[in-house]
Amino acid sequence: QWNEPRICSRRYMKVDFADIGWNEWIISPKSFDAYYCAGACEFPMPKIVRPSNHATIQSIVKAVGIIPGIPEPCCVPDKMSSLSVLFLDENKNVVLKVYPNMSVETCAC
Amino acid sequence: SPPACPVQPPADPDSSAPGRDPRRGSPPPPGLGSIAQDMVAVHMLKLYEKYNREGSRPGDGNTVRSFKARPEFLAQKPLYCFNLTSMQDSEMILAATFHFYADKRPRHREVFCKRSKNSSCRLLHLPPVLQLNLVFQSIHQNSAYGLVKGNITVLLQRRGAWHAKDISHIVKESKRAGELILCVELDSGEKHQGFPEQVASHLPYILVYANDLAISEPNSVAGTLQRYDPFPPSDGDPNLSPNASTETRVRRDTYLASSIQNNELPEVDYSNNKYNKHDIWENAYRSLKPKASRKDRRRKGQENTETLKKSQVLNFDEKTMKKARRK
């Protein structure tokens, strides 16, 4: 993903349950688009990265350099969506659960 | 008793109305394997598709559990038993439904009509409405008798079809009392001869619609979907590695009174035992790393040897070069 922007943004990540060894009991989905957030939250942060007020302050403090060791704000999920998962429980009964915050919709600093 | 139509629970978003065969819709998705033959699995797949299509509405709950019946004999009566122990304390039951298949006609009448060789026999002897008593009882361990939890009479106008009955109050009461082995007797008033000759796909089942309060907690997905313990129990195992001691490890760092100075959360007691094991994520992820195959390991071993050889050769070369320079 070299062509992805350096600035904080949502990146594509598809998770296959077989890759993490959960495919034996998860019936559906076999995989889902989880996405992830990555990129810099450098000063000055544009509105597109939706910086929180705290992130703005931290970014200024970092840029000024008055307090040593303060890092740049992190690029993190802002809005997330749920995922319905159909799986077999320990007694081999079919269970449906709707897990919140499984897929990233937007990222922010 | 209420006439024929069983009650559909309010939280049930399923389009399969009582008496309709859920298998009549689209075929189950591929890759489901043998479980697609079960009616309960087909029903759950339909619910899954509906939740995916429409999303779960507020009040629907975030969990649907299915329980397959296990035919059992109790006090010489054929019963269908359900093991509800997988329900979690954090799951608040919204509704529960009992799904059962009504045979086309009672067996003894079938035999009688075969003997009489009269083609109109079946029509003459088939009552328009079948009355069925559903006797729910909870079973205690090591007990031959159950405690009756509910008695529901249903009048079935359609035979050879699936029916559903709201049993929310029974399941809620069973969970509250911690009596999670629930059995049901389908009593049609006929003499008990054993279980009807029904295929496995016609076994009754229970669906429990619940709202899992713990699902919003951090790491909830691992609580239900991660089946292996990244920290296997090691109590009393003499073959332990020296680092695998179960005793609390002694902190060797300098004690800093202020949380501002030590970068730790002020309200968290890090000396508490519970943080020693299950909250160390690095270890959990370490266990997820795929093991290299024997071939890969052998190759890696060879690589290591080669690297070692190379470094030795390089050192030798450097020494040679130094000597050469001196000369």
Tab-separated table of C-alpha atoms in Angstrom:
chain	number	residue	atom	x	y	z
A	1	GLN	CA	0.000	0.000	0.000
A	2	TRP	CA	2.767	2.401	-0.918
A	3	ASN	CA	0.354	4.557	-2.862
A	4	GLU	CA	-1.811	5.168	0.203
A	5	PRO	CA	-1.656	8.722	1.545
A	6	ARG	CA	0.822	9.372	4.348
A	7	ILE	CA	-1.834	11.250	6.284
A	8	CYS	CA	-4.145	9.418	8.708
A	9	SER	CA	-6.757	7.530	6.719
A	10	ARG	CA	-8.675	4.275	6.483
A	11	ARG	CA	-6.796	1.434	4.803
A	12	TYR	CA	-8.155	-1.817	3.421
A	13	MET	CA	-7.833	-5.006	5.439
A	14	LYS	CA	-9.823	-8.142	4.745
A	15	VAL	CA	-9.888	-10.651	7.587
A	16	ASP	CA	-10.333	-14.298	6.741
A	17	PHE	CA	-11.387	-16.244	9.838
A	18	ALA	CA	-9.366	-19.208	8.572
A	19	ASP	CA	-6.215	-17.108	8.893
A	20	ILE	CA	-6.763	-16.703	12.632
A	21	GLY	CA	-7.967	-20.258	13.160
A	22	TRP	CA	-11.607	-19.451	13.948
A	23	ASN	CA	-13.069	-20.999	10.813
A	24	GLU	CA	-13.789	-24.316	12.534
A	25	TRP	CA	-16.738	-22.877	14.449
A	26	ILE	CA	-17.655	-19.727	12.523
A	27	ILE	CA	-20.234	-20.676	9.914
A	28	SER	CA	-20.680	-17.274	8.324
A	29	PRO	CA	-19.168	-14.947	7.249
A	30	LYS	CA	-15.991	-16.665	6.151
A	31	SER	CA	-14.294	-13.288	5.889
A	32	PHE	CA	-15.139	-9.616	6.275
A	33	ASP	CA	-13.726	-6.192	5.481
A	34	ALA	CA	-12.340	-4.957	8.792
A	35	TYR	CA	-10.188	-2.046	7.479
A	36	TYR	CA	-7.677	-0.299	9.711
A	37	CYS	CA	-6.428	3.195	10.409
A	38	ALA	CA	-2.902	4.307	9.678
A	39	GLY	CA	-1.000	7.403	8.755
A	40	ALA	CA	0.460	10.472	10.339
A	41	CYS	CA	-1.298	13.030	12.499
A	42	GLU	CA	1.258	15.749	11.950
A	43	PHE	CA	0.965	19.416	12.799
A	44	PRO	CA	-0.928	21.185	11.344
A	45	MET	CA	-3.730	18.636	11.065
A	46	PRO	CA	-6.245	19.226	8.294
A	47	LYS	CA	-9.977	18.920	8.916
A	48	ILE	CA	-10.096	15.777	6.809
A	49	VAL	CA	-8.441	13.801	9.624
A	50	ARG	CA	-11.162	14.975	12.037
A	51	PRO	CA	-8.785	15.803	14.896
A	52	SER	CA	-10.254	15.856	18.368
A	53	ASN	CA	-9.645	18.992	20.396
A	54	HIS	CA	-7.224	17.004	22.510
A	55	ALA	CA	-5.365	15.839	19.423
A	56	THR	CA	-5.061	19.426	18.215
A	57	ILE	CA	-3.572	20.519	21.537
A	58	GLN	CA	-1.226	17.520	21.676
A	59	SER	CA	-0.133	18.200	18.118
A	60	ILE	CA	0.724	21.820	19.003
A	61	VAL	CA	2.604	20.752	22.146
A	62	LYS	CA	4.541	18.217	20.076
A	63	ALA	CA	5.310	20.779	17.361
A	64	VAL	CA	6.482	23.389	19.872
A	65	GLY	CA	8.588	20.795	21.628
A	66	ILE	CA	8.256	22.279	25.079
A	67	ILE	CA	7.546	18.945	26.761
A	68	PRO	CA	10.005	16.248	25.715
A	69	GLY	CA	8.692	12.794	24.859
A	70	ILE	CA	5.244	13.863	23.698
A	71	PRO	CA	4.404	11.909	20.539
A	72	GLU	CA	2.139	12.869	17.683
A	73	PRO	CA	-1.548	12.060	18.180
A	74	CYS	CA	-2.547	8.596	17.002
A	75	CYS	CA	-4.591	7.704	13.960
A	76	VAL	CA	-7.516	5.676	15.316
A	77	PRO	CA	-10.975	4.408	14.269
A	78	ASP	CA	-13.613	7.089	14.638
A	79	LYS	CA	-16.793	5.376	13.485
A	80	MET	CA	-17.207	1.615	13.418
A	81	SER	CA	-19.900	-0.786	12.306
A	82	SER	CA	-21.158	-4.054	13.736
A	83	LEU	CA	-20.927	-7.529	12.230
A	84	SER	CA	-23.358	-10.418	12.509
A	85	VAL	CA	-21.576	-13.708	13.083
A	86	LEU	CA	-23.155	-17.153	12.864
A	87	PHE	CA	-21.176	-19.740	14.763
A	88	LEU	CA	-21.339	-23.038	16.631
A	89	ASP	CA	-21.061	-22.871	20.407
A	90	GLU	CA	-19.275	-25.463	22.556
A	91	ASN	CA	-22.371	-27.708	22.464
A	92	LYS	CA	-22.512	-27.496	18.652
A	93	ASN	CA	-25.619	-25.330	18.754
A	94	VAL	CA	-25.890	-22.582	16.162
A	95	VAL	CA	-25.633	-19.075	17.642
A	96	LEU	CA	-26.082	-15.697	16.017
A	97	LYS	CA	-24.404	-12.704	17.624
A	98	VAL	CA	-24.147	-9.132	16.438
A	99	TYR	CA	-20.737	-7.859	17.513
A	100	PRO	CA	-20.313	-4.091	17.681
A	101	ASN	CA	-17.233	-2.199	16.456
A	102	MET	CA	-15.967	-4.894	14.107
A	103	SER	CA	-15.328	-2.845	10.997
A	104	VAL	CA	-13.819	0.633	10.643
A	105	GLU	CA	-15.942	3.168	8.812
A	106	THR	CA	-13.895	6.315	9.373
A	107	CYS	CA	-10.566	7.190	10.984
A	108	ALA	CA	-9.529	10.243	12.937
A	109	CYS	CA	-6.595	11.705	14.813
B	1	SER	CA	-56.718	-23.329	25.181
B	2	PRO	CA	-55.913	-20.968	22.302
B	3	PRO	CA	-56.928	-22.055	18.830
B	4	ALA	CA	-54.325	-23.402	16.464
B	5	CYS	CA	-52.015	-20.503	15.655
B	6	PRO	CA	-49.027	-20.372	17.925
B	7	VAL	CA	-47.734	-17.015	19.076
B	8	GLN	CA	-44.847	-15.423	17.298
B	9	PRO	CA	-42.498	-13.674	19.729
B	10	PRO	CA	-42.202	-9.912	19.386
B	11	ALA	CA	-38.466	-10.033	18.893
B	12	ASP	CA	-38.603	-12.681	16.208
B	13	PRO	CA	-37.817	-11.005	12.928
B	14	ASP	CA	-38.110	-14.267	11.096
B	15	SER	CA	-40.286	-14.337	8.045
B	16	SER	CA	-41.103	-17.998	8.512
B	17	ALA	CA	-44.551	-17.844	9.954
B	18	PRO	CA	-45.771	-20.760	12.069
B	19	GLY	CA	-46.773	-23.670	9.984
B	20	ARG	CA	-44.600	-22.646	7.085
B	21	ASP	CA	-41.575	-24.608	6.153
B	22	PRO	CA	-38.499	-22.347	6.424
B	23	ARG	CA	-36.768	-24.500	3.839
B	24	ARG	CA	-39.108	-23.184	1.128
B	25	GLY	CA	-37.082	-20.008	0.712
B	26	SER	CA	-33.684	-19.624	-0.858
B	27	PRO	CA	-31.336	-22.570	-0.428
B	28	PRO	CA	-28.771	-22.368	2.368
B	29	PRO	CA	-25.486	-20.754	1.396
B	30	PRO	CA	-22.788	-23.094	0.181
B	31	GLY	CA	-20.102	-24.306	2.535
B	32	LEU	CA	-22.456	-24.945	5.412
B	33	GLY	CA	-21.847	-28.658	5.247
B	34	SER	CA	-23.905	-31.178	7.119
B	35	ILE	CA	-25.571	-28.741	9.509
B	36	ALA	CA	-27.642	-27.311	6.652
B	37	GLN	CA	-29.711	-30.472	6.861
B	38	ASP	CA	-31.038	-29.438	10.259
B	39	MET	CA	-34.147	-27.335	10.291
B	40	VAL	CA	-32.725	-25.325	13.174
B	41	ALA	CA	-29.608	-24.464	11.156
B	42	VAL	CA	-31.692	-23.435	8.179
B	43	HIS	CA	-33.824	-21.262	10.431
B	44	MET	CA	-30.719	-19.644	11.959
B	45	LEU	CA	-29.298	-18.968	8.509
B	46	LYS	CA	-32.479	-17.181	7.548
B	47	LEU	CA	-32.237	-15.056	10.693
B	48	TYR	CA	-28.587	-14.320	9.921
B	49	GLU	CA	-29.473	-13.217	6.399
B	50	LYS	CA	-32.235	-11.010	7.771
B	51	TYR	CA	-29.957	-9.404	10.372
B	52	ASN	CA	-27.341	-8.819	7.674
B	53	ARG	CA	-29.872	-7.341	5.295
B	54	GLU	CA	-31.764	-5.134	7.688
B	55	GLY	CA	-29.482	-4.894	10.704
B	56	SER	CA	-30.745	-5.540	14.197
B	57	ARG	CA	-33.280	-2.962	15.270
B	58	PRO	CA	-33.292	-1.542	18.790
B	59	GLY	CA	-35.084	-3.990	21.034
B	60	ASP	CA	-34.282	-6.970	18.823
B	61	GLY	CA	-31.322	-7.953	20.938
B	62	ASN	CA	-27.894	-8.911	19.697
B	63	THR	CA	-27.987	-12.660	20.284
B	64	VAL	CA	-30.046	-15.585	19.039
B	65	ARG	CA	-29.249	-18.997	20.444
B	66	SER	CA	-30.620	-22.217	19.048
B	67	PHE	CA	-30.958	-25.458	20.973
B	68	LYS	CA	-31.454	-28.789	19.266
B	69	ALA	CA	-33.594	-31.436	20.926
B	70	ARG	CA	-32.138	-34.680	22.180
B	71	PRO	CA	-34.686	-37.516	22.376
B	72	GLU	CA	-34.710	-39.113	25.842
B	73	PHE	CA	-36.889	-41.451	27.858
B	74	LEU	CA	-37.892	-40.253	31.316
B	75	ALA	CA	-40.213	-42.353	33.469
B	76	GLN	CA	-40.917	-44.413	30.325
B	77	LYS	CA	-42.141	-41.350	28.463
B	78	PRO	CA	-40.488	-40.065	25.311
B	79	LEU	CA	-39.222	-36.542	25.882
B	80	TYR	CA	-37.253	-34.013	23.905
B	81	CYS	CA	-34.539	-32.475	26.068
B	82	PHE	CA	-32.652	-29.234	25.616
B	83	ASN	CA	-29.356	-28.317	27.245
B	84	LEU	CA	-29.598	-24.576	27.822
B	85	THR	CA	-26.376	-24.317	29.821
B	86	SER	CA	-24.556	-22.367	27.122
B	87	MET	CA	-26.728	-19.310	27.853
B	88	GLN	CA	-24.595	-16.688	29.565
B	89	ASP	CA	-25.521	-14.708	32.660
B	90	SER	CA	-25.005	-11.512	30.704
B	91	GLU	CA	-27.674	-12.515	28.172
B	92	MET	CA	-31.009	-10.948	29.018
B	93	ILE	CA	-33.729	-13.101	27.473
B	94	LEU	CA	-36.190	-11.134	25.350
B	95	ALA	CA	-38.157	-14.038	23.942
B	96	ALA	CA	-38.004	-17.773	23.410
B	97	THR	CA	-39.863	-19.948	20.945
B	98	PHE	CA	-40.404	-23.669	20.759
B	99	HIS	CA	-40.531	-25.063	17.230
B	100	PHE	CA	-41.942	-28.484	16.506
B	101	TYR	CA	-43.122	-30.498	13.556
B	102	ALA	CA	-46.598	-31.986	13.597
B	103	ASP	CA	-46.820	-35.378	11.967
B	104	LYS	CA	-49.215	-35.796	9.115
B	105	ARG	CA	-51.324	-38.227	11.079
B	106	PRO	CA	-50.990	-40.224	14.234
B	107	ARG	CA	-49.260	-43.549	13.787
B	108	HIS	CA	-51.866	-45.834	15.298
B	109	ARG	CA	-54.500	-44.466	12.931
B	110	GLU	CA	-52.176	-45.127	10.026
B	111	VAL	CA	-51.782	-48.744	11.106
B	112	PHE	CA	-55.520	-49.110	11.646
B	113	CYS	CA	-56.272	-47.761	8.176
B	114	LYS	CA	-53.686	-50.035	6.571
B	115	ARG	CA	-55.376	-52.998	8.170
B	116	SER	CA	-58.865	-51.902	7.129
B	117	LYS	CA	-57.743	-51.420	3.496
B	118	ASN	CA	-60.395	-48.745	3.144
B	119	SER	CA	-59.202	-45.726	1.146
B	120	SER	CA	-61.598	-43.339	2.866
B	121	CYS	CA	-60.526	-44.593	6.284
B	122	ARG	CA	-57.928	-41.916	6.737
B	123	LEU	CA	-60.321	-39.103	5.971
B	124	LEU	CA	-62.989	-40.565	8.205
B	125	HIS	CA	-60.717	-41.052	11.161
B	126	LEU	CA	-58.678	-37.903	10.848
B	127	PRO	CA	-59.987	-35.261	13.219
B	128	PRO	CA	-59.944	-31.732	11.757
B	129	VAL	CA	-57.932	-30.355	14.656
B	130	LEU	CA	-55.160	-32.090	16.551
B	131	GLN	CA	-54.863	-31.194	20.204
B	132	LEU	CA	-51.345	-31.372	21.555
B	133	ASN	CA	-50.208	-30.825	25.112
B	134	LEU	CA	-46.699	-29.491	25.481
B	135	VAL	CA	-45.510	-30.356	28.977
B	136	PHE	CA	-42.275	-28.589	29.845
B	137	GLN	CA	-40.237	-29.832	32.773
B	138	SER	CA	-36.819	-29.093	34.124
B	139	ILE	CA	-34.612	-32.037	34.953
B	140	HIS	CA	-32.206	-32.078	37.841
B	141	GLN	CA	-29.038	-34.068	37.682
B	142	ASN	CA	-29.333	-37.682	38.852
B	143	SER	CA	-33.090	-37.420	38.911
B	144	ALA	CA	-35.522	-39.649	37.088
B	145	TYR	CA	-38.347	-37.141	37.315
B	146	GLY	CA	-38.727	-33.575	36.206
B	147	LEU	CA	-40.326	-30.526	37.723
B	148	VAL	CA	-43.154	-29.235	35.554
B	149	LYS	CA	-42.413	-25.704	34.387
B	150	GLY	CA	-45.312	-25.160	32.064
B	151	ASN	CA	-48.173	-26.865	30.325
B	152	ILE	CA	-49.316	-25.493	27.010
B	153	THR	CA	-52.172	-26.860	24.947
B	154	VAL	CA	-52.127	-26.175	21.249
B	155	LEU	CA	-54.736	-26.930	18.637
B	156	LEU	CA	-53.138	-27.673	15.323
B	157	GLN	CA	-55.167	-27.235	12.167
B	158	ARG	CA	-52.282	-27.990	9.837
B	159	ARG	CA	-50.409	-31.244	9.902
B	160	GLY	CA	-47.165	-32.078	8.218
B	161	ALA	CA	-45.939	-28.595	8.999
B	162	TRP	CA	-43.783	-26.716	11.471
B	163	HIS	CA	-45.349	-24.811	14.333
B	164	ALA	CA	-43.916	-22.346	16.831
B	165	LYS	CA	-45.001	-21.530	20.343
B	166	ASP	CA	-43.918	-18.694	22.601
B	167	ILE	CA	-42.239	-20.172	25.672
B	168	SER	CA	-40.507	-17.003	26.906
B	169	HIS	CA	-41.903	-17.320	30.426
B	170	ILE	CA	-40.744	-20.931	30.734
B	171	VAL	CA	-37.186	-20.295	29.563
B	172	LYS	CA	-36.890	-17.112	31.662
B	173	GLU	CA	-38.065	-18.985	34.748
B	174	SER	CA	-35.714	-21.910	34.052
B	175	LYS	CA	-32.774	-19.543	33.686
B	176	ARG	CA	-33.707	-17.631	36.819
B	177	ALA	CA	-33.885	-20.890	38.771
B	178	GLY	CA	-30.681	-22.189	37.208
B	179	GLU	CA	-32.547	-25.233	35.879
B	180	LEU	CA	-31.067	-25.337	32.420
B	181	ILE	CA	-31.935	-28.857	31.310
B	182	LEU	CA	-35.407	-28.438	29.898
B	183	CYS	CA	-37.451	-31.329	28.539
B	184	VAL	CA	-40.755	-31.288	26.720
B	185	GLU	CA	-43.317	-33.987	26.252
B	186	LEU	CA	-45.504	-33.764	23.162
B	187	ASP	CA	-48.655	-35.428	24.382
B	188	SER	CA	-51.381	-35.975	21.822
B	189	GLY	CA	-53.371	-38.240	24.101
B	190	GLU	CA	-52.271	-41.358	22.294
B	191	LYS	CA	-50.629	-44.298	23.960
B	192	HIS	CA	-46.870	-43.823	24.190
B	193	GLN	CA	-45.078	-46.157	21.850
B	194	GLY	CA	-41.801	-44.336	21.582
B	195	PHE	CA	-40.583	-41.541	19.404
B	196	PRO	CA	-42.306	-40.940	16.115
B	197	GLU	CA	-40.339	-42.132	13.153
B	198	GLN	CA	-39.123	-38.706	12.202
B	199	VAL	CA	-35.958	-37.770	10.487
B	200	ALA	CA	-33.325	-35.764	12.324
B	201	SER	CA	-34.341	-32.623	10.473
B	202	HIS	CA	-37.790	-32.839	12.083
B	203	LEU	CA	-36.547	-32.757	15.661
B	204	PRO	CA	-37.958	-29.871	17.708
B	205	TYR	CA	-35.790	-26.906	18.624
B	206	ILE	CA	-35.797	-23.812	20.795
B	207	LEU	CA	-34.704	-20.336	19.761
B	208	VAL	CA	-33.786	-17.859	22.480
B	209	TYR	CA	-33.605	-14.173	21.562
B	210	ALA	CA	-31.457	-12.234	24.007
B	211	ASN	CA	-29.583	-9.030	24.533
B	212	ASP	CA	-26.040	-9.762	25.614
B	213	LEU	CA	-25.015	-6.916	27.895
B	214	ALA	CA	-21.385	-8.039	27.859
B	215	ILE	CA	-21.035	-7.765	24.090
B	216	SER	CA	-20.169	-4.072	24.296
B	217	GLU	CA	-17.377	-4.721	26.742
B	218	PRO	CA	-13.800	-4.657	25.461
B	219	ASN	CA	-12.598	-7.859	23.883
B	220	SER	CA	-16.075	-9.430	23.873
B	221	VAL	CA	-15.427	-11.103	20.541
B	222	ALA	CA	-12.598	-13.137	22.027
B	223	GLY	CA	-14.804	-14.164	24.955
B	224	THR	CA	-17.115	-16.090	22.668
B	225	LEU	CA	-15.168	-16.757	19.504
B	226	GLN	CA	-11.635	-17.425	20.710
B	227	ARG	CA	-11.790	-21.078	21.680
B	228	TYR	CA	-8.218	-21.681	22.748
B	229	ASP	CA	-6.576	-20.430	25.894
B	230	PRO	CA	-3.404	-18.600	25.061
B	231	PHE	CA	-2.360	-19.271	28.686
B	232	PRO	CA	-2.899	-22.995	29.221
B	233	PRO	CA	-3.172	-24.047	32.866
B	234	SER	CA	0.171	-25.178	34.214
B	235	ASP	CA	-0.542	-25.823	37.907
B	236	GLY	CA	1.584	-28.576	39.338
B	237	ASP	CA	3.213	-29.518	36.102
B	238	PRO	CA	6.748	-30.657	36.861
B	239	ASN	CA	7.842	-30.131	33.267
B	240	LEU	CA	7.444	-26.403	33.499
B	241	SER	CA	9.980	-24.072	32.086
B	242	PRO	CA	11.645	-21.891	34.721
B	243	ASN	CA	9.805	-18.821	33.472
B	244	ALA	CA	6.393	-20.459	33.764
B	245	SER	CA	6.084	-20.130	37.511
B	246	THR	CA	2.534	-19.653	38.735
B	247	GLU	CA	3.711	-17.537	41.624
B	248	THR	CA	3.482	-13.816	41.358
B	249	ARG	CA	6.622	-12.427	39.917
B	250	VAL	CA	8.501	-9.907	41.979
B	251	ARG	CA	8.696	-6.430	40.580
B	252	ARG	CA	12.283	-5.497	40.087
B	253	ASP	CA	11.777	-1.928	38.938
B	254	THR	CA	12.015	1.116	41.149
B	255	TYR	CA	8.777	1.953	42.878
B	256	LEU	CA	7.378	5.276	41.785
B	257	ALA	CA	4.588	6.678	43.877
B	258	SER	CA	3.173	8.987	41.278
B	259	SER	CA	1.293	7.526	38.330
B	260	ILE	CA	2.362	10.544	36.285
B	261	GLN	CA	5.942	9.419	36.560
B	262	ASN	CA	5.459	5.745	35.879
B	263	ASN	CA	3.089	6.003	32.887
B	264	GLU	CA	0.543	3.678	34.465
B	265	LEU	CA	-3.156	4.319	34.895
B	266	PRO	CA	-3.717	5.726	38.426
B	267	GLU	CA	-6.843	3.661	39.129
B	268	VAL	CA	-5.403	0.310	38.076
B	269	ASP	CA	-3.741	-1.935	40.634
B	270	TYR	CA	-0.930	-3.490	38.611
B	271	SER	CA	0.273	-5.589	41.517
B	272	ASN	CA	-3.020	-7.508	41.511
B	273	ASN	CA	-2.712	-11.086	40.307
B	274	LYS	CA	-5.430	-10.770	37.705
B	275	TYR	CA	-3.264	-8.549	35.555
B	276	ASN	CA	-0.447	-11.020	35.503
B	277	LYS	CA	-1.985	-13.372	33.055
B	278	HIS	CA	-4.997	-12.594	30.942
B	279	ASP	CA	-4.415	-8.948	30.223
B	280	ILE	CA	-1.014	-9.352	28.652
B	281	TRP	CA	-1.845	-9.061	25.014
B	282	GLU	CA	1.631	-9.568	23.720
B	283	ASN	CA	1.618	-13.136	24.971
B	284	ALA	CA	-1.810	-13.766	23.459
B	285	TYR	CA	-0.650	-12.653	20.065
B	286	ARG	CA	2.577	-14.597	20.376
B	287	SER	CA	0.525	-17.787	20.544
B	288	LEU	CA	-1.234	-16.837	17.328
B	289	LYS	CA	1.947	-16.841	15.297
B	290	PRO	CA	1.796	-19.698	12.813
B	291	LYS	CA	4.235	-22.450	13.540
B	292	ALA	CA	6.771	-23.040	10.830
B	293	SER	CA	6.500	-26.352	9.079
B	294	ARG	CA	9.213	-28.961	9.536
B	295	LYS	CA	10.487	-28.171	6.051
B	296	ASP	CA	10.585	-24.449	6.824
B	297	ARG	CA	12.332	-25.073	10.121
B	298	ARG	CA	14.906	-27.261	8.406
B	299	ARG	CA	15.405	-24.564	5.770
B	300	LYS	CA	15.679	-21.923	8.489
B	301	GLY	CA	18.189	-24.092	10.313
B	302	GLN	CA	20.244	-24.365	7.164
B	303	GLU	CA	20.000	-20.621	6.678
B	304	ASN	CA	21.182	-20.031	10.216
B	305	THR	CA	24.108	-22.360	9.703
B	306	GLU	CA	24.933	-20.616	6.473
B	307	THR	CA	24.711	-17.234	8.153
B	308	LEU	CA	27.002	-18.511	10.871
B	309	LYS	CA	29.374	-19.891	8.286
B	310	LYS	CA	29.243	-16.610	6.368
B	311	SER	CA	29.965	-14.589	9.481
B	312	GLN	CA	32.861	-16.893	10.317
B	313	VAL	CA	34.184	-16.611	6.791
B	314	LEU	CA	33.761	-12.850	6.967
B	315	ASN	CA	35.667	-12.703	10.267
B	316	PHE	CA	38.368	-14.886	8.836
B	317	ASP	CA	38.545	-12.652	5.798
B	318	GLU	CA	38.851	-9.571	7.936
B	319	LYS	CA	41.607	-11.174	9.969
B	320	THR	CA	43.344	-12.231	6.793
B	321	MET	CA	42.960	-8.761	5.416
B	322	LYS	CA	44.409	-7.219	8.582
B	323	LYS	CA	47.330	-9.600	8.466
B	324	ALA	CA	47.759	-8.851	4.818
B	325	ARG	CA	47.693	-5.132	5.496
B	326	ARG	CA	50.275	-5.492	8.269
B	327	LYS	CA	52.466	-7.476	5.959
